[in-house]
């Protein structure tokens, strides 16, 4: 194959006739001009570019090119004046010569027109038609000798055209005298002609009208016939009954029908509506995907950071400000008219409900949630939904801290109706506080929502920063609400939803704000530890922040920039803060609950929590033997707080009923009566036992579970032995103990994972992939590129040098020929002179000789 | 004596009101006394003002109470100048001081009488100043102290006792002991004054004499009181711990009392004598029953600033073993001193490791001296000649304790355990027992006090396996090390010893993770969360 191609070229070469010299693409060059570069070895896949050459031809081409460029320049080297060709479009190749002519003519005309004086109004240019002046045609109206326009088309009749424009209807005009024959030989006057024309056209019009009327009548008749047949065809009695009524608007109805059919909008092709199942499936798929991502983070598999996740989140619907769409609607409903407060409230309530419902759905569908410990979650969620239904009823009531008289309520109502619809985003925390202070819970929520709506990032440039700041301010506001006395936890409860939405929009700034408040809390605690060696339980705000952090961010991640510090913070609360009062117990138990909620999905082990529960159980134990367990740091075996949770009053024990602990009380300073305090103690103990039970469930599968719960077990048996508890607590104790017993202990000896055996050193030769022959191998891409460029530069340089040399040679040749020419000329002239002189001399001599002869 | 002086010179003072007036009056008296011996009785007036500072002004005083301190200071300054000048001039009696009455009644020369009389005044002045060391105002105290020290210096240069032989070393021991006694007050907290006194301790002779005087005073005070007050112990400890000897022998040249030439026969120029005095001082101090807080303080500085300077460190053994048996934090602290003795002074301590093993209880992770304890434990367990059962018992015990430890301690103790396993390959069965039988229960006995009988070698470190599920990512990673075969080089735990929770927290905060923060996808509903959350189950918002 490699050999065949040059052979074919060669065969083809001689066969082709020789083309004109100097031509570029000559299929048949002169065989005597062809020079063949013989190849030593045929190489597969190599293009032979210089196998055949025509040195003579290419040299001639070069010389020609030089004469056209270099020589020209050389000859004009000392000349400074230039000849410019200003003919229009002389050198533009994209104009045909006719076009050029037309444009040049137009230019010429224009130039002529412009030349005349602007005051010379009369001197118009003469208009012509078929080379004759139009003025002449006006004068001689009957000279219709033009033979053009033989065809009969157009609405105007030929005579009319001829009469009005003088030309065109030559043939017809010639016919008319034939028709009228001998009647009137003499040419009619112009007036007569026109009258005749008018009459003729009127008649024509009449005829046309009559024809149209006839057609109409026929159509109507046809319609009637059709109607009759139609009634026969369709045996519909109502139609036939209605016929006489509809007789008059019948054509209209028909038209309407036709138009309707014609104009009906064509159905646009769109996405198929999704069925219920598909929607549900889509939702579930999305949740599953999110859950899978969560699980991956929980196991810490993508510690190195994966770039896919943020994309995934940004594509998420949740990020698309799903609440804000709703808010927009609400804003519209507010702006387009007066809106009564009732409506507002009901909408609010329904919104709240729908949100709760929305929130509940995922929790039911969440595969992670429906694991075995929450087997009874169905029952609970039912109960919860009942409670939810009760919520909106409760909501309109004022917050507990804001009890007021009916007068005050009315005034509040008035003020509420005057709530402005737009709010500027607050620039500082004080601004936000002044906006929100003195308002009821609902109003505060409305204000916050409106701030968000009015400053949606899609509306203006700086809104994003404003809303980012709003998150920080809201957080601070929540902290203030939590430290108030009494703490307004219901408002916080509602604001949390807003925080969640804001957080979904701005994860980075939200995480920074949360980090900031956490660092503040930790810093304070660290200061207290350094100053006094121990810290006190912080206010409710820190606890609320911790809880919120767990709701905004996935608490189950292996490592998370916000959650991990929050976990350390909680661990500090449980290890560094001694329990000094009943409120501390409540706070500590709340921290425990939050802690366990954090790890409820990831089931991670928290040693501090076990220690804390042990301590709480200890301070509730009546007769201490302190056998089988040791207390750790914040708790002491003896001291004034070692019997903090002990209830000695039998009556209180009997009247106690299990209730949830009041978080508000823990933050406030309200004193309790002795009975209340005792009840709270028992409730604390109940919560503690429930948490112990939960821990047992969570940590059951851990390898050294029994070692972990051994102290707890010892204390629980003591509790049971004490017998001072109400029966409910006894049951809790027993069930917790039973759960502990149930866990199987398996002590399988530990075995390290087998490490990969190290491969032996092998002596196989190193193989290098050869990509292309002839190229330099074995270097990096950049190196190859560099080499390629160097090579190219060298080649170009050589080429340029060669060109310059050839140019010089050419010029030298030209100069030489010029010199030779000049010399020849001179020689010729000198010769001529000598000739003439010789002739003169000869003549003179001849004369002299003549004279001399004479 | 003092009351007599009262009668003699009470009228000599002119009563100008205000401190300015007092100073001028005192200045005039001073000039008069220094100018001629005939005016010597004016000394009584100066001493009277000084006396007010000690006992409060008499009822007839015109000076207001508020300016009392300045008045006293003026008097102290005046005394300082007066007796300073007299000491330099040699106008005080030299030698054993006879009683005033006998000299006055005798028929010696007027000059001698004057000198003896003046020496008595000087004596009472020093007594007053010593009493002023317990004054309420710090300025007065400080001034009194510096005046007394000035007298010490001058008295050293112009001794008031005759040298027993030529070149004999003379130091105003009586006066100096009075100063030290004033400093070690059983009633008042003198820490400020003692910190002022510290700068005198840079002088070698002062240091030497302080050590001797302190030994004396401590012994006397402890004998005097049946129940020695805490303030005295605190004062004594502050003074004693301020004494620091130079590490190696060098020529003592910084003397407070200037001497023309130093003689090598003086005890004060030898480090050995200093060390003896130092040892005596501390042994005398530690012989008594100290309060617990002081125990800790002493033990904290023991290894660093006491033991190296003792002439015979082994004398501390009793103290240290007693402290080691106390238990708790004190035992932890005593370890350090014991280590020095074992390491450098060849102490044979029976059952040392057993006691160390006994020290390991859940509180070690929470005490203040955690870093020091684990540093020492690391040292003790660094020997490769320890039996495997012992190391295994330690590893097992530590991992048991780790189940109750906070994260910052776990970050330290997990590498610690792994280091133990690396050092002692025989203990690797704790994490790698390929063909072991499955057990019903952990064979390890946590109650057993003897590590040899704890059966730790038959067990495995399941606790570490449990900690792999710890909530903190770094702890979890540290515990996961045992899943693979342990790498050969040990992990240095030195930077982890002092790790606090706050540092861990800060590190977590600053850690740059992925570029965007993952978010929770289940929408929040309220503060207490969903219905199945624990918070919602057990807490209400009201």
mmCIF file with all atom_site columns, N, CA and C in Angstrom, chain A residues 664-710:
data_model
loop_
_atom_site.group_PDB
_atom_site.id
_atom_site.type_symbol
_atom_site.label_atom_id
_atom_site.label_alt_id
_atom_site.label_comp_id
_atom_site.label_asym_id
_atom_site.label_entity_id
_atom_site.label_seq_id
_atom_site.pdbx_PDB_ins_code
_atom_site.Cartn_x
_atom_site.Cartn_y
_atom_site.Cartn_z
_atom_site.occupancy
_atom_site.B_iso_or_equiv
_atom_site.pdbx_formal_charge
_atom_site.auth_seq_id
_atom_site.auth_comp_id
_atom_site.auth_asym_id
_atom_site.auth_atom_id
_atom_site.pdbx_PDB_model_num
ATOM 1   N N  . UNK A 1 664 ? -39.262 26.472 80.829 1.00 0.00 ? 664 UNK A N  1
ATOM 2   C CA . UNK A 1 664 ? -39.366 27.876 81.206 1.00 0.00 ? 664 UNK A CA 1
ATOM 3   C C  . UNK A 1 664 ? -38.998 28.099 82.656 1.00 0.00 ? 664 UNK A C  1
ATOM 4   N N  . UNK A 1 665 ? -39.367 27.131 83.499 1.00 0.00 ? 665 UNK A N  1
ATOM 5   C CA . UNK A 1 665 ? -39.069 27.287 84.915 1.00 0.00 ? 665 UNK A CA 1
ATOM 6   C C  . UNK A 1 665 ? -37.564 27.229 85.165 1.00 0.00 ? 665 UNK A C  1
ATOM 7   N N  . UNK A 1 666 ? -36.894 26.382 84.396 1.00 0.00 ? 666 UNK A N  1
ATOM 8   C CA . UNK A 1 666 ? -35.451 26.230 84.587 1.00 0.00 ? 666 UNK A CA 1
ATOM 9   C C  . UNK A 1 666 ? -34.729 27.537 84.312 1.00 0.00 ? 666 UNK A C  1
ATOM 10  N N  . UNK A 1 667 ? -35.272 28.316 83.348 1.00 0.00 ? 667 UNK A N  1
ATOM 11  C CA . UNK A 1 667 ? -34.598 29.561 83.011 1.00 0.00 ? 667 UNK A CA 1
ATOM 12  C C  . UNK A 1 667 ? -34.972 30.677 83.963 1.00 0.00 ? 667 UNK A C  1
ATOM 13  N N  . UNK A 1 668 ? -36.204 30.634 84.467 1.00 0.00 ? 668 UNK A N  1
ATOM 14  C CA . UNK A 1 668 ? -36.665 31.725 85.309 1.00 0.00 ? 668 UNK A CA 1
ATOM 15  C C  . UNK A 1 668 ? -36.205 31.562 86.743 1.00 0.00 ? 668 UNK A C  1
ATOM 16  N N  . UNK A 1 669 ? -36.659 32.455 87.566 1.00 0.00 ? 669 UNK A N  1
ATOM 17  C CA . UNK A 1 669 ? -36.229 32.410 88.959 1.00 0.00 ? 669 UNK A CA 1
ATOM 18  C C  . UNK A 1 669 ? -37.426 32.180 89.884 1.00 0.00 ? 669 UNK A C  1
ATOM 19  N N  . UNK A 1 670 ? -38.517 31.748 89.287 1.00 0.00 ? 670 UNK A N  1
ATOM 20  C CA . UNK A 1 670 ? -39.724 31.597 90.068 1.00 0.00 ? 670 UNK A CA 1
ATOM 21  C C  . UNK A 1 670 ? -39.525 30.486 91.105 1.00 0.00 ? 670 UNK A C  1
ATOM 22  N N  . UNK A 1 671 ? -39.914 30.807 92.307 1.00 0.00 ? 671 UNK A N  1
ATOM 23  C CA . UNK A 1 671 ? -39.774 29.813 93.364 1.00 0.00 ? 671 UNK A CA 1
ATOM 24  C C  . UNK A 1 671 ? -40.939 28.839 93.309 1.00 0.00 ? 671 UNK A C  1
ATOM 25  N N  . UNK A 1 672 ? -40.705 27.663 93.850 1.00 0.00 ? 672 UNK A N  1
ATOM 26  C CA . UNK A 1 672 ? -41.755 26.671 93.875 1.00 0.00 ? 672 UNK A CA 1
ATOM 27  C C  . UNK A 1 672 ? -42.105 26.361 95.314 1.00 0.00 ? 672 UNK A C  1
ATOM 28  N N  . UNK A 1 673 ? -43.291 25.892 95.514 1.00 0.00 ? 673 UNK A N  1
ATOM 29  C CA . UNK A 1 673 ? -43.629 25.450 96.861 1.00 0.00 ? 673 UNK A CA 1
ATOM 30  C C  . UNK A 1 673 ? -42.945 24.111 97.103 1.00 0.00 ? 673 UNK A C  1
ATOM 31  N N  . UNK A 1 674 ? -43.019 23.682 98.333 1.00 0.00 ? 674 UNK A N  1
ATOM 32  C CA . UNK A 1 674 ? -42.291 22.474 98.682 1.00 0.00 ? 674 UNK A CA 1
ATOM 33  C C  . UNK A 1 674 ? -42.836 21.269 97.907 1.00 0.00 ? 674 UNK A C  1
ATOM 34  N N  . UNK A 1 675 ? -44.170 21.220 97.817 1.00 0.00 ? 675 UNK A N  1
ATOM 35  C CA . UNK A 1 675 ? -44.780 20.097 97.115 1.00 0.00 ? 675 UNK A CA 1
ATOM 36  C C  . UNK A 1 675 ? -44.406 20.123 95.639 1.00 0.00 ? 675 UNK A C  1
ATOM 37  N N  . UNK A 1 676 ? -44.478 21.322 95.059 1.00 0.00 ? 676 UNK A N  1
ATOM 38  C CA . UNK A 1 676 ? -44.118 21.439 93.645 1.00 0.00 ? 676 UNK A CA 1
ATOM 39  C C  . UNK A 1 676 ? -42.682 20.991 93.415 1.00 0.00 ? 676 UNK A C  1
ATOM 40  N N  . UNK A 1 677 ? -41.830 21.448 94.332 1.00 0.00 ? 677 UNK A N  1
ATOM 41  C CA . UNK A 1 677 ? -40.419 21.082 94.194 1.00 0.00 ? 677 UNK A CA 1
ATOM 42  C C  . UNK A 1 677 ? -40.261 19.569 94.263 1.00 0.00 ? 677 UNK A C  1
ATOM 43  N N  . UNK A 1 678 ? -40.977 18.962 95.186 1.00 0.00 ? 678 UNK A N  1
ATOM 44  C CA . UNK A 1 678 ? -40.882 17.508 95.302 1.00 0.00 ? 678 UNK A CA 1
ATOM 45  C C  . UNK A 1 678 ? -41.378 16.827 94.031 1.00 0.00 ? 678 UNK A C  1
ATOM 46  N N  . UNK A 1 679 ? -42.466 17.375 93.493 1.00 0.00 ? 679 UNK A N  1
ATOM 47  C CA . UNK A 1 679 ? -42.981 16.798 92.246 1.00 0.00 ? 679 UNK A CA 1
ATOM 48  C C  . UNK A 1 679 ? -41.979 16.945 91.127 1.00 0.00 ? 679 UNK A C  1
ATOM 49  N N  . UNK A 1 680 ? -41.361 18.119 91.065 1.00 0.00 ? 680 UNK A N  1
ATOM 50  C CA . UNK A 1 680 ? -40.341 18.316 90.033 1.00 0.00 ? 680 UNK A CA 1
ATOM 51  C C  . UNK A 1 680 ? -39.204 17.319 90.207 1.00 0.00 ? 680 UNK A C  1
ATOM 52  N N  . UNK A 1 681 ? -38.846 17.071 91.463 1.00 0.00 ? 681 UNK A N  1
ATOM 53  C CA . UNK A 1 681 ? -37.776 16.102 91.720 1.00 0.00 ? 681 UNK A CA 1
ATOM 54  C C  . UNK A 1 681 ? -38.131 14.743 91.144 1.00 0.00 ? 681 UNK A C  1
ATOM 55  N N  . UNK A 1 682 ? -39.367 14.333 91.460 1.00 0.00 ? 682 UNK A N  1
ATOM 56  C CA . UNK A 1 682 ? -39.772 13.018 90.965 1.00 0.00 ? 682 UNK A CA 1
ATOM 57  C C  . UNK A 1 682 ? -39.827 13.001 89.440 1.00 0.00 ? 682 UNK A C  1
ATOM 58  N N  . UNK A 1 683 ? -40.267 14.124 88.851 1.00 0.00 ? 683 UNK A N  1
ATOM 59  C CA . UNK A 1 683 ? -40.300 14.185 87.383 1.00 0.00 ? 683 UNK A CA 1
ATOM 60  C C  . UNK A 1 683 ? -38.888 14.077 86.817 1.00 0.00 ? 683 UNK A C  1
ATOM 61  N N  . UNK A 1 684 ? -37.968 14.779 87.468 1.00 0.00 ? 684 UNK A N  1
ATOM 62  C CA . UNK A 1 684 ? -36.574 14.707 87.025 1.00 0.00 ? 684 UNK A CA 1
ATOM 63  C C  . UNK A 1 684 ? -36.095 13.263 87.047 1.00 0.00 ? 684 UNK A C  1
ATOM 64  N N  . UNK A 1 685 ? -36.419 12.611 88.128 1.00 0.00 ? 685 UNK A N  1
ATOM 65  C CA . UNK A 1 685 ? -35.978 11.218 88.258 1.00 0.00 ? 685 UNK A CA 1
ATOM 66  C C  . UNK A 1 685 ? -36.595 10.379 87.145 1.00 0.00 ? 685 UNK A C  1
ATOM 67  N N  . UNK A 1 686 ? -37.873 10.671 86.860 1.00 0.00 ? 686 UNK A N  1
ATOM 68  C CA . UNK A 1 686 ? -38.547 9.905  85.807 1.00 0.00 ? 686 UNK A CA 1
ATOM 69  C C  . UNK A 1 686 ? -37.855 10.127 84.468 1.00 0.00 ? 686 UNK A C  1
ATOM 70  N N  . UNK A 1 687 ? -37.546 11.397 84.183 1.00 0.00 ? 687 UNK A N  1
ATOM 71  C CA . UNK A 1 687 ? -36.864 11.702 82.919 1.00 0.00 ? 687 UNK A CA 1
ATOM 72  C C  . UNK A 1 687 ? -35.519 10.993 82.881 1.00 0.00 ? 687 UNK A C  1
ATOM 73  N N  . UNK A 1 688 ? -34.829 11.054 84.010 1.00 0.00 ? 688 UNK A N  1
ATOM 74  C CA . UNK A 1 688 ? -33.508 10.423 84.079 1.00 0.00 ? 688 UNK A CA 1
ATOM 75  C C  . UNK A 1 688 ? -33.627 8.934  83.787 1.00 0.00 ? 688 UNK A C  1
ATOM 76  N N  . UNK A 1 689 ? -34.624 8.289  84.393 1.00 0.00 ? 689 UNK A N  1
ATOM 77  C CA . UNK A 1 689 ? -34.790 6.848  84.161 1.00 0.00 ? 689 UNK A CA 1
ATOM 78  C C  . UNK A 1 689 ? -35.135 6.572  82.700 1.00 0.00 ? 689 UNK A C  1
ATOM 79  N N  . UNK A 1 690 ? -35.977 7.457  82.132 1.00 0.00 ? 690 UNK A N  1
ATOM 80  C CA . UNK A 1 690 ? -36.327 7.267  80.721 1.00 0.00 ? 690 UNK A CA 1
ATOM 81  C C  . UNK A 1 690 ? -35.089 7.392  79.853 1.00 0.00 ? 690 UNK A C  1
ATOM 82  N N  . UNK A 1 691 ? -34.223 8.356  80.211 1.00 0.00 ? 691 UNK A N  1
ATOM 83  C CA . UNK A 1 691 ? -33.003 8.532  79.423 1.00 0.00 ? 691 UNK A CA 1
ATOM 84  C C  . UNK A 1 691 ? -32.093 7.320  79.571 1.00 0.00 ? 691 UNK A C  1
ATOM 85  N N  . UNK A 1 692 ? -32.039 6.788  80.789 1.00 0.00 ? 692 UNK A N  1
ATOM 86  C CA . UNK A 1 692 ? -31.222 5.586  80.999 1.00 0.00 ? 692 UNK A CA 1
ATOM 87  C C  . UNK A 1 692 ? -31.714 4.470  80.093 1.00 0.00 ? 692 UNK A C  1
ATOM 88  N N  . UNK A 1 693 ? -33.030 4.363  80.051 1.00 0.00 ? 693 UNK A N  1
ATOM 89  C CA . UNK A 1 693 ? -33.621 3.305  79.226 1.00 0.00 ? 693 UNK A CA 1
ATOM 90  C C  . UNK A 1 693 ? -33.242 3.507  77.752 1.00 0.00 ? 693 UNK A C  1
ATOM 91  N N  . UNK A 1 694 ? -33.342 4.756  77.362 1.00 0.00 ? 694 UNK A N  1
ATOM 92  C CA . UNK A 1 694 ? -33.011 5.102  75.975 1.00 0.00 ? 694 UNK A CA 1
ATOM 93  C C  . UNK A 1 694 ? -31.543 4.759  75.680 1.00 0.00 ? 694 UNK A C  1
ATOM 94  N N  . UNK A 1 695 ? -30.670 5.113  76.625 1.00 0.00 ? 695 UNK A N  1
ATOM 95  C CA . UNK A 1 695 ? -29.248 4.820  76.437 1.00 0.00 ? 695 UNK A CA 1
ATOM 96  C C  . UNK A 1 695 ? -29.050 3.322  76.287 1.00 0.00 ? 695 UNK A C  1
ATOM 97  N N  . UNK A 1 696 ? -29.756 2.560  77.121 1.00 0.00 ? 696 UNK A N  1
ATOM 98  C CA . UNK A 1 696 ? -29.610 1.105  77.055 1.00 0.00 ? 696 UNK A CA 1
ATOM 99  C C  . UNK A 1 696 ? -29.990 0.622  75.657 1.00 0.00 ? 696 UNK A C  1
ATOM 100 N N  . UNK A 1 697 ? -31.067 1.201  75.119 1.00 0.00 ? 697 UNK A N  1
ATOM 101 C CA . UNK A 1 697 ? -31.486 0.794  73.776 1.00 0.00 ? 697 UNK A CA 1
ATOM 102 C C  . UNK A 1 697 ? -30.455 1.192  72.733 1.00 0.00 ? 697 UNK A C  1
ATOM 103 N N  . UNK A 1 698 ? -29.935 2.429  72.919 1.00 0.00 ? 698 UNK A N  1
ATOM 104 C CA . UNK A 1 698 ? -28.997 2.944  71.915 1.00 0.00 ? 698 UNK A CA 1
ATOM 105 C C  . UNK A 1 698 ? -27.681 2.170  71.921 1.00 0.00 ? 698 UNK A C  1
ATOM 106 N N  . UNK A 1 699 ? -27.188 1.916  73.126 1.00 0.00 ? 699 UNK A N  1
ATOM 107 C CA . UNK A 1 699 ? -25.832 1.396  73.223 1.00 0.00 ? 699 UNK A CA 1
ATOM 108 C C  . UNK A 1 699 ? -25.797 -0.109 73.408 1.00 0.00 ? 699 UNK A C  1
ATOM 109 N N  . UNK A 1 700 ? -26.941 -0.731 73.350 1.00 0.00 ? 700 UNK A N  1
ATOM 110 C CA . UNK A 1 700 ? -26.977 -2.180 73.509 1.00 0.00 ? 700 UNK A CA 1
ATOM 111 C C  . UNK A 1 700 ? -25.973 -2.916 72.654 1.00 0.00 ? 700 UNK A C  1
ATOM 112 N N  . UNK A 1 701 ? -25.856 -2.557 71.389 1.00 0.00 ? 701 UNK A N  1
ATOM 113 C CA . UNK A 1 701 ? -24.931 -3.321 70.532 1.00 0.00 ? 701 UNK A CA 1
ATOM 114 C C  . UNK A 1 701 ? -23.456 -3.012 70.749 1.00 0.00 ? 701 UNK A C  1
ATOM 115 N N  . UNK A 1 702 ? -23.122 -2.035 71.577 1.00 0.00 ? 702 UNK A N  1
ATOM 116 C CA . UNK A 1 702 ? -21.701 -1.715 71.757 1.00 0.00 ? 702 UNK A CA 1
ATOM 117 C C  . UNK A 1 702 ? -20.977 -2.910 72.388 1.00 0.00 ? 702 UNK A C  1
ATOM 118 N N  . UNK A 1 703 ? -19.716 -3.105 72.046 1.00 0.00 ? 703 UNK A N  1
ATOM 119 C CA . UNK A 1 703 ? -19.001 -4.295 72.517 1.00 0.00 ? 703 UNK A CA 1
ATOM 120 C C  . UNK A 1 703 ? -18.898 -4.382 74.043 1.00 0.00 ? 703 UNK A C  1
ATOM 121 N N  . UNK A 1 704 ? -18.614 -3.288 74.706 1.00 0.00 ? 704 UNK A N  1
ATOM 122 C CA . UNK A 1 704 ? -18.459 -3.403 76.154 1.00 0.00 ? 704 UNK A CA 1
ATOM 123 C C  . UNK A 1 704 ? -19.640 -2.748 76.855 1.00 0.00 ? 704 UNK A C  1
ATOM 124 N N  . UNK A 1 705 ? -20.804 -3.083 76.377 1.00 0.00 ? 705 UNK A N  1
ATOM 125 C CA . UNK A 1 705 ? -22.020 -2.466 76.903 1.00 0.00 ? 705 UNK A CA 1
ATOM 126 C C  . UNK A 1 705 ? -22.167 -2.705 78.396 1.00 0.00 ? 705 UNK A C  1
ATOM 127 N N  . UNK A 1 706 ? -21.884 -3.901 78.818 1.00 0.00 ? 706 UNK A N  1
ATOM 128 C CA . UNK A 1 706 ? -22.116 -4.219 80.225 1.00 0.00 ? 706 UNK A CA 1
ATOM 129 C C  . UNK A 1 706 ? -21.158 -3.502 81.147 1.00 0.00 ? 706 UNK A C  1
ATOM 130 N N  . UNK A 1 707 ? -19.964 -3.295 80.672 1.00 0.00 ? 707 UNK A N  1
ATOM 131 C CA . UNK A 1 707 ? -19.018 -2.503 81.460 1.00 0.00 ? 707 UNK A CA 1
ATOM 132 C C  . UNK A 1 707 ? -19.520 -1.075 81.582 1.00 0.00 ? 707 UNK A C  1
ATOM 133 N N  . UNK A 1 708 ? -20.097 -0.581 80.498 1.00 0.00 ? 708 UNK A N  1
ATOM 134 C CA . UNK A 1 708 ? -20.547 0.806  80.516 1.00 0.00 ? 708 UNK A CA 1
ATOM 135 C C  . UNK A 1 708 ? -21.707 0.976  81.494 1.00 0.00 ? 708 UNK A C  1
ATOM 136 N N  . UNK A 1 709 ? -22.641 0.069  81.485 1.00 0.00 ? 709 UNK A N  1
ATOM 137 C CA . UNK A 1 709 ? -23.836 0.278  82.300 1.00 0.00 ? 709 UNK A CA 1
ATOM 138 C C  . UNK A 1 709 ? -23.736 -0.362 83.693 1.00 0.00 ? 709 UNK A C  1
ATOM 139 N N  . UNK A 1 710 ? -22.599 -0.950 84.002 1.00 0.00 ? 710 UNK A N  1
ATOM 140 C CA . UNK A 1 710 ? -22.489 -1.627 85.295 1.00 0.00 ? 710 UNK A CA 1
ATOM 141 C C  . UNK A 1 710 ? -22.791 -0.675 86.463 1.00 0.00 ? 710 UNK A C  1
#
